[in-house]
Short mmCIF file of the C-alpha atoms (twelve columns), coordinates in Angstrom:
data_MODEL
# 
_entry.id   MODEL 
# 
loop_
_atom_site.group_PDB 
_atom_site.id 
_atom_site.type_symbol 
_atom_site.label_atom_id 
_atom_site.label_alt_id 
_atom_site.label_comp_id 
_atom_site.label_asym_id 
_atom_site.label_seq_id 
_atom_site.Cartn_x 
_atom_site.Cartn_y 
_atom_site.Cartn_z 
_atom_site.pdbx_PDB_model_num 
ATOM 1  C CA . UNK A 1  2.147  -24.453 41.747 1 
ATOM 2  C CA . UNK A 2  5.439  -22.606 41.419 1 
ATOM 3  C CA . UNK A 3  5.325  -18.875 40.918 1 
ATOM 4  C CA . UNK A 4  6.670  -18.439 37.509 1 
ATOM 5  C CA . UNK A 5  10.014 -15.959 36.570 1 
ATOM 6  C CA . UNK A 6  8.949  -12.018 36.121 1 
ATOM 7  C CA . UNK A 7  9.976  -10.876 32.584 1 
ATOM 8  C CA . UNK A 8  11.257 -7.383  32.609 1 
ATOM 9  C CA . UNK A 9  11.561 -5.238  29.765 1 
ATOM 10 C CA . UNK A 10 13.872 -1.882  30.099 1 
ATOM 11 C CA . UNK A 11 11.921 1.437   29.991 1 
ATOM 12 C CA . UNK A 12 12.039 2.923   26.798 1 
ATOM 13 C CA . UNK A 13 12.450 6.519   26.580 1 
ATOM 14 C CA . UNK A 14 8.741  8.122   24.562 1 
ATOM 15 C CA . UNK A 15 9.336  10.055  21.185 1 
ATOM 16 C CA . UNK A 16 7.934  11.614  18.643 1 
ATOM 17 C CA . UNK A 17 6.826  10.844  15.108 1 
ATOM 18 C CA . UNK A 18 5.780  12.731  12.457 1 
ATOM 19 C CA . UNK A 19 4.334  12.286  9.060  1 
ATOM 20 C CA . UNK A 20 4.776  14.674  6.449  1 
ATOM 21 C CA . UNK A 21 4.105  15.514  2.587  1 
ATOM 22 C CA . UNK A 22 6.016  18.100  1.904  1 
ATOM 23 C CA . UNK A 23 9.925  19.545  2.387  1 
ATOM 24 C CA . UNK A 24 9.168  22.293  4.275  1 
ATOM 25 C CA . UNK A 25 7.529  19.675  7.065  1 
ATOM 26 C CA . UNK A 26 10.082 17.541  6.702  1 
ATOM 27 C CA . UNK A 27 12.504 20.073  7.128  1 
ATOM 28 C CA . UNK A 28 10.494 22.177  10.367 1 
ATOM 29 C CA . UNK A 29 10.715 17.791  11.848 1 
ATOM 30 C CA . UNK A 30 14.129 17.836  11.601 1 
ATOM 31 C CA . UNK A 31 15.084 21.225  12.950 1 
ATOM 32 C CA . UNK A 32 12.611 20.290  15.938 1 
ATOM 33 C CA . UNK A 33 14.629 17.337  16.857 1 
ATOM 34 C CA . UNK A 34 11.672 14.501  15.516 1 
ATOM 35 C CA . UNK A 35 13.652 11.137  14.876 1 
ATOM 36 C CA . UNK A 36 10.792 9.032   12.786 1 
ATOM 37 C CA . UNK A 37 9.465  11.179  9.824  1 
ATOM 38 C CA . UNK A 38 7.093  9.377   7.884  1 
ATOM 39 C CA . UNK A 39 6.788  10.349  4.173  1 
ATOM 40 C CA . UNK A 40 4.778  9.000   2.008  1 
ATOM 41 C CA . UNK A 41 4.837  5.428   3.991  1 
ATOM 42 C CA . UNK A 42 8.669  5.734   3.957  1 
ATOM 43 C CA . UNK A 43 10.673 5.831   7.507  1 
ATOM 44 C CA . UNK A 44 13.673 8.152   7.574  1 
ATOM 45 C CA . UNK A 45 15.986 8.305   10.621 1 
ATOM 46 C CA . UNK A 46 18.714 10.175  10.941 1 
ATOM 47 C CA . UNK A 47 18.963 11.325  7.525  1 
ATOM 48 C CA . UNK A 48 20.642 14.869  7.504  1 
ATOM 49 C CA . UNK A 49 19.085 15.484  4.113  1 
ATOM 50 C CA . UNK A 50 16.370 14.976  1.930  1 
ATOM 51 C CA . UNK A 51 16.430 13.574  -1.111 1 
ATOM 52 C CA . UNK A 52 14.057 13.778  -3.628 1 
ATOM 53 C CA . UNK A 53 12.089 11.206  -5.054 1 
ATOM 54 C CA . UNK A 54 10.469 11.590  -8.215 1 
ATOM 55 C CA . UNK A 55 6.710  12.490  -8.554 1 
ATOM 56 C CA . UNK A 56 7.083  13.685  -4.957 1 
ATOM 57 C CA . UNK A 57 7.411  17.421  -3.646 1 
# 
């Protein structure tokens, strides 16, 4: 029997999430550098400001 190919996979770099209910910890994320800030089951990245949705904080 033939030793099979190695599959590699690059390293990936660890980070953060967070998730948050209200502005104010969606805000403190952001300023702390976070990149995936759950709210309310919704993924933001990268967004440089929140938008409310309605019946929300």
């Amino acid at each position: 029997m033939e030793a099979k190919e190695k599959i590699s996979f690059a390293p990936v770099q660890p980070y953060l999430t967070a998730s948050v209910t209200t502005k104010e910890q969606y805000d403190a994320c952001v300023s702390c550098g976070i990149k995936e800030i759950y709210f309310d089951n919704v993924v933001r990245r990268n967004q440089n400001d929140y938008q409310e949705k309605e019946g929300h904080c």
